[in-house]
mmCIF file with all atom_site columns, N, CA and C in Angstrom:
data_model
loop_
_atom_site.group_PDB
_atom_site.id
_atom_site.type_symbol
_atom_site.label_atom_id
_atom_site.label_alt_id
_atom_site.label_comp_id
_atom_site.label_asym_id
_atom_site.label_entity_id
_atom_site.label_seq_id
_atom_site.pdbx_PDB_ins_code
_atom_site.Cartn_x
_atom_site.Cartn_y
_atom_site.Cartn_z
_atom_site.occupancy
_atom_site.B_iso_or_equiv
_atom_site.pdbx_formal_charge
_atom_site.auth_seq_id
_atom_site.auth_comp_id
_atom_site.auth_asym_id
_atom_site.auth_atom_id
_atom_site.pdbx_PDB_model_num
ATOM 1  N N  . UNK A 1 1  ? 18.998  -27.400 -18.447 1.00 86.00 ? 27 UNK A N  1
ATOM 2  C CA . UNK A 1 1  ? 19.139  -25.926 -17.372 1.00 86.00 ? 27 UNK A CA 1
ATOM 3  C C  . UNK A 1 1  ? 18.615  -24.408 -18.043 1.00 86.00 ? 27 UNK A C  1
ATOM 4  N N  . UNK A 1 2  ? 19.320  -24.031 -18.743 1.00 91.00 ? 28 UNK A N  1
ATOM 5  C CA . UNK A 1 2  ? 19.945  -22.768 -19.288 1.00 91.00 ? 28 UNK A CA 1
ATOM 6  C C  . UNK A 1 2  ? 17.948  -22.666 -20.389 1.00 91.00 ? 28 UNK A C  1
ATOM 7  N N  . UNK A 1 3  ? 17.818  -23.488 -21.215 1.00 94.00 ? 29 UNK A N  1
ATOM 8  C CA . UNK A 1 3  ? 16.023  -23.730 -21.497 1.00 94.00 ? 29 UNK A CA 1
ATOM 9  C C  . UNK A 1 3  ? 15.271  -23.472 -20.650 1.00 94.00 ? 29 UNK A C  1
ATOM 10 N N  . UNK A 1 4  ? 15.143  -24.009 -18.886 1.00 95.00 ? 30 UNK A N  1
ATOM 11 C CA . UNK A 1 4  ? 13.793  -23.793 -18.430 1.00 95.00 ? 30 UNK A CA 1
ATOM 12 C C  . UNK A 1 4  ? 14.234  -22.927 -18.054 1.00 95.00 ? 30 UNK A C  1
ATOM 13 N N  . UNK A 1 5  ? 15.054  -22.272 -17.899 1.00 96.00 ? 31 UNK A N  1
ATOM 14 C CA . UNK A 1 5  ? 15.720  -20.688 -16.547 1.00 96.00 ? 31 UNK A CA 1
ATOM 15 C C  . UNK A 1 5  ? 15.283  -19.557 -18.007 1.00 96.00 ? 31 UNK A C  1
ATOM 16 N N  . UNK A 1 6  ? 15.265  -19.290 -19.645 1.00 97.00 ? 32 UNK A N  1
ATOM 17 C CA . UNK A 1 6  ? 14.502  -18.788 -20.086 1.00 97.00 ? 32 UNK A CA 1
ATOM 18 C C  . UNK A 1 6  ? 13.597  -18.609 -20.073 1.00 97.00 ? 32 UNK A C  1
ATOM 19 N N  . UNK A 1 7  ? 12.789  -19.715 -20.166 1.00 97.00 ? 33 UNK A N  1
ATOM 20 C CA . UNK A 1 7  ? 11.405  -20.154 -20.132 1.00 97.00 ? 33 UNK A CA 1
ATOM 21 C C  . UNK A 1 7  ? 10.238  -19.774 -18.952 1.00 97.00 ? 33 UNK A C  1
ATOM 22 N N  . UNK A 1 8  ? 11.510  -19.665 -17.452 1.00 98.00 ? 34 UNK A N  1
ATOM 23 C CA . UNK A 1 8  ? 11.176  -18.984 -16.437 1.00 98.00 ? 34 UNK A CA 1
ATOM 24 C C  . UNK A 1 8  ? 10.636  -17.314 -16.411 1.00 98.00 ? 34 UNK A C  1
ATOM 25 N N  . UNK A 1 9  ? 12.137  -16.794 -17.361 1.00 98.00 ? 35 UNK A N  1
ATOM 26 C CA . UNK A 1 9  ? 12.364  -15.456 -17.455 1.00 98.00 ? 35 UNK A CA 1
ATOM 27 C C  . UNK A 1 9  ? 10.736  -15.041 -18.267 1.00 98.00 ? 35 UNK A C  1
ATOM 28 N N  . UNK A 1 10 ? 10.512  -15.736 -19.802 1.00 98.00 ? 36 UNK A N  1
ATOM 29 C CA . UNK A 1 10 ? 9.587   -15.069 -20.232 1.00 98.00 ? 36 UNK A CA 1
ATOM 30 C C  . UNK A 1 10 ? 8.177   -15.175 -19.582 1.00 98.00 ? 36 UNK A C  1
ATOM 31 N N  . UNK A 1 11 ? 8.140   -16.537 -19.143 1.00 98.00 ? 37 UNK A N  1
ATOM 32 C CA . UNK A 1 11 ? 6.602   -16.288 -17.991 1.00 98.00 ? 37 UNK A CA 1
ATOM 33 C C  . UNK A 1 11 ? 6.577   -15.464 -17.790 1.00 98.00 ? 37 UNK A C  1
ATOM 34 N N  . UNK A 1 12 ? 7.773   -14.919 -16.521 1.00 98.00 ? 38 UNK A N  1
ATOM 35 C CA . UNK A 1 12 ? 7.600   -13.615 -15.562 1.00 98.00 ? 38 UNK A CA 1
ATOM 36 C C  . UNK A 1 12 ? 7.477   -12.179 -16.367 1.00 98.00 ? 38 UNK A C  1
ATOM 37 N N  . UNK A 1 13 ? 8.208   -12.444 -17.302 1.00 97.00 ? 39 UNK A N  1
ATOM 38 C CA . UNK A 1 13 ? 8.107   -11.080 -18.105 1.00 97.00 ? 39 UNK A CA 1
ATOM 39 C C  . UNK A 1 13 ? 6.518   -11.033 -18.942 1.00 97.00 ? 39 UNK A C  1
ATOM 40 N N  . UNK A 1 14 ? 6.006   -11.935 -18.944 1.00 97.00 ? 40 UNK A N  1
ATOM 41 C CA . UNK A 1 14 ? 4.674   -11.850 -19.680 1.00 97.00 ? 40 UNK A CA 1
ATOM 42 C C  . UNK A 1 14 ? 3.624   -11.461 -18.389 1.00 97.00 ? 40 UNK A C  1
ATOM 43 N N  . UNK A 1 15 ? 4.203   -12.278 -17.377 1.00 96.00 ? 41 UNK A N  1
ATOM 44 C CA . UNK A 1 15 ? 2.910   -11.875 -16.193 1.00 96.00 ? 41 UNK A CA 1
ATOM 45 C C  . UNK A 1 15 ? 3.098   -10.846 -15.803 1.00 96.00 ? 41 UNK A C  1
ATOM 46 N N  . UNK A 1 16 ? 4.845   -9.790  -16.040 1.00 95.00 ? 42 UNK A N  1
ATOM 47 C CA . UNK A 1 16 ? 4.625   -8.811  -15.505 1.00 95.00 ? 42 UNK A CA 1
ATOM 48 C C  . UNK A 1 16 ? 3.778   -7.300  -16.324 1.00 95.00 ? 42 UNK A C  1
ATOM 49 N N  . UNK A 1 17 ? 4.005   -8.067  -17.419 1.00 95.00 ? 43 UNK A N  1
ATOM 50 C CA . UNK A 1 17 ? 3.085   -6.949  -18.497 1.00 95.00 ? 43 UNK A CA 1
ATOM 51 C C  . UNK A 1 17 ? 1.746   -7.121  -18.396 1.00 95.00 ? 43 UNK A C  1
ATOM 52 N N  . UNK A 1 18 ? 1.203   -8.100  -18.151 1.00 94.00 ? 44 UNK A N  1
ATOM 53 C CA . UNK A 1 18 ? -0.472  -8.179  -17.744 1.00 94.00 ? 44 UNK A CA 1
ATOM 54 C C  . UNK A 1 18 ? -0.604  -7.904  -15.986 1.00 94.00 ? 44 UNK A C  1
ATOM 55 N N  . UNK A 1 19 ? 0.409   -7.352  -15.540 1.00 94.00 ? 45 UNK A N  1
ATOM 56 C CA . UNK A 1 19 ? 0.038   -6.954  -14.116 1.00 94.00 ? 45 UNK A CA 1
ATOM 57 C C  . UNK A 1 19 ? -0.113  -5.216  -14.350 1.00 94.00 ? 45 UNK A C  1
ATOM 58 N N  . UNK A 1 20 ? 0.941   -4.633  -15.279 1.00 90.00 ? 46 UNK A N  1
ATOM 59 C CA . UNK A 1 20 ? 1.202   -3.748  -15.856 1.00 90.00 ? 46 UNK A CA 1
ATOM 60 C C  . UNK A 1 20 ? -0.289  -2.736  -16.143 1.00 90.00 ? 46 UNK A C  1
ATOM 61 N N  . UNK A 1 21 ? -0.964  -3.791  -17.266 1.00 87.00 ? 47 UNK A N  1
ATOM 62 C CA . UNK A 1 21 ? -2.285  -3.697  -18.160 1.00 87.00 ? 47 UNK A CA 1
ATOM 63 C C  . UNK A 1 21 ? -2.846  -3.968  -17.254 1.00 87.00 ? 47 UNK A C  1
ATOM 64 N N  . UNK A 1 22 ? -3.017  -4.374  -16.486 1.00 85.00 ? 48 UNK A N  1
ATOM 65 C CA . UNK A 1 22 ? -3.764  -4.997  -15.212 1.00 85.00 ? 48 UNK A CA 1
ATOM 66 C C  . UNK A 1 22 ? -4.472  -3.428  -14.083 1.00 85.00 ? 48 UNK A C  1
ATOM 67 N N  . UNK A 1 23 ? -3.084  -3.046  -13.936 1.00 82.00 ? 49 UNK A N  1
ATOM 68 C CA . UNK A 1 23 ? -2.709  -1.953  -12.940 1.00 82.00 ? 49 UNK A CA 1
ATOM 69 C C  . UNK A 1 23 ? -3.771  -0.315  -13.782 1.00 82.00 ? 49 UNK A C  1
ATOM 70 N N  . UNK A 1 24 ? -3.061  -0.316  -15.263 1.00 83.00 ? 50 UNK A N  1
ATOM 71 C CA . UNK A 1 24 ? -3.454  1.191   -15.890 1.00 83.00 ? 50 UNK A CA 1
ATOM 72 C C  . UNK A 1 24 ? -5.048  0.954   -15.927 1.00 83.00 ? 50 UNK A C  1
ATOM 73 N N  . UNK A 1 25 ? -6.292  -0.322  -15.837 1.00 81.00 ? 51 UNK A N  1
ATOM 74 C CA . UNK A 1 25 ? -7.086  -0.527  -16.483 1.00 81.00 ? 51 UNK A CA 1
ATOM 75 C C  . UNK A 1 25 ? -8.143  -0.394  -14.747 1.00 81.00 ? 51 UNK A C  1
ATOM 76 N N  . UNK A 1 26 ? -7.411  -0.582  -14.082 1.00 79.00 ? 52 UNK A N  1
ATOM 77 C CA . UNK A 1 26 ? -8.317  -0.603  -12.853 1.00 79.00 ? 52 UNK A CA 1
ATOM 78 C C  . UNK A 1 26 ? -7.743  1.192   -12.338 1.00 79.00 ? 52 UNK A C  1
ATOM 79 N N  . UNK A 1 27 ? -7.046  2.032   -11.985 1.00 78.00 ? 53 UNK A N  1
ATOM 80 C CA . UNK A 1 27 ? -6.268  3.083   -12.077 1.00 78.00 ? 53 UNK A CA 1
ATOM 81 C C  . UNK A 1 27 ? -7.716  4.013   -13.063 1.00 78.00 ? 53 UNK A C  1
ATOM 82 N N  . UNK A 1 28 ? -7.521  3.608   -14.436 1.00 81.00 ? 54 UNK A N  1
ATOM 83 C CA . UNK A 1 28 ? -8.903  3.987   -15.502 1.00 81.00 ? 54 UNK A CA 1
ATOM 84 C C  . UNK A 1 28 ? -10.261 4.037   -14.712 1.00 81.00 ? 54 UNK A C  1
ATOM 85 N N  . UNK A 1 29 ? -10.366 2.483   -14.331 1.00 78.00 ? 55 UNK A N  1
ATOM 86 C CA . UNK A 1 29 ? -11.704 2.800   -13.304 1.00 78.00 ? 55 UNK A CA 1
ATOM 87 C C  . UNK A 1 29 ? -11.689 3.081   -12.307 1.00 78.00 ? 55 UNK A C  1
ATOM 88 N N  . UNK A 1 30 ? -10.725 3.320   -11.489 1.00 74.00 ? 56 UNK A N  1
ATOM 89 C CA . UNK A 1 30 ? -11.053 4.642   -10.348 1.00 74.00 ? 56 UNK A CA 1
ATOM 90 C C  . UNK A 1 30 ? -11.157 5.988   -10.480 1.00 74.00 ? 56 UNK A C  1
ATOM 91 N N  . UNK A 1 31 ? -11.014 6.360   -11.359 1.00 68.00 ? 57 UNK A N  1
ATOM 92 C CA . UNK A 1 31 ? -10.797 7.797   -11.655 1.00 68.00 ? 57 UNK A CA 1
ATOM 93 C C  . UNK A 1 31 ? -12.281 8.448   -12.311 1.00 68.00 ? 57 UNK A C  1
#
């Protein structure tokens, strides 16, 4: 269970970083 939980945490962190990068690119395209 702990291993599964840590895996989810890593995936969420990975998605969050990708989301930030995507937002930055989108903002640069907008301006």
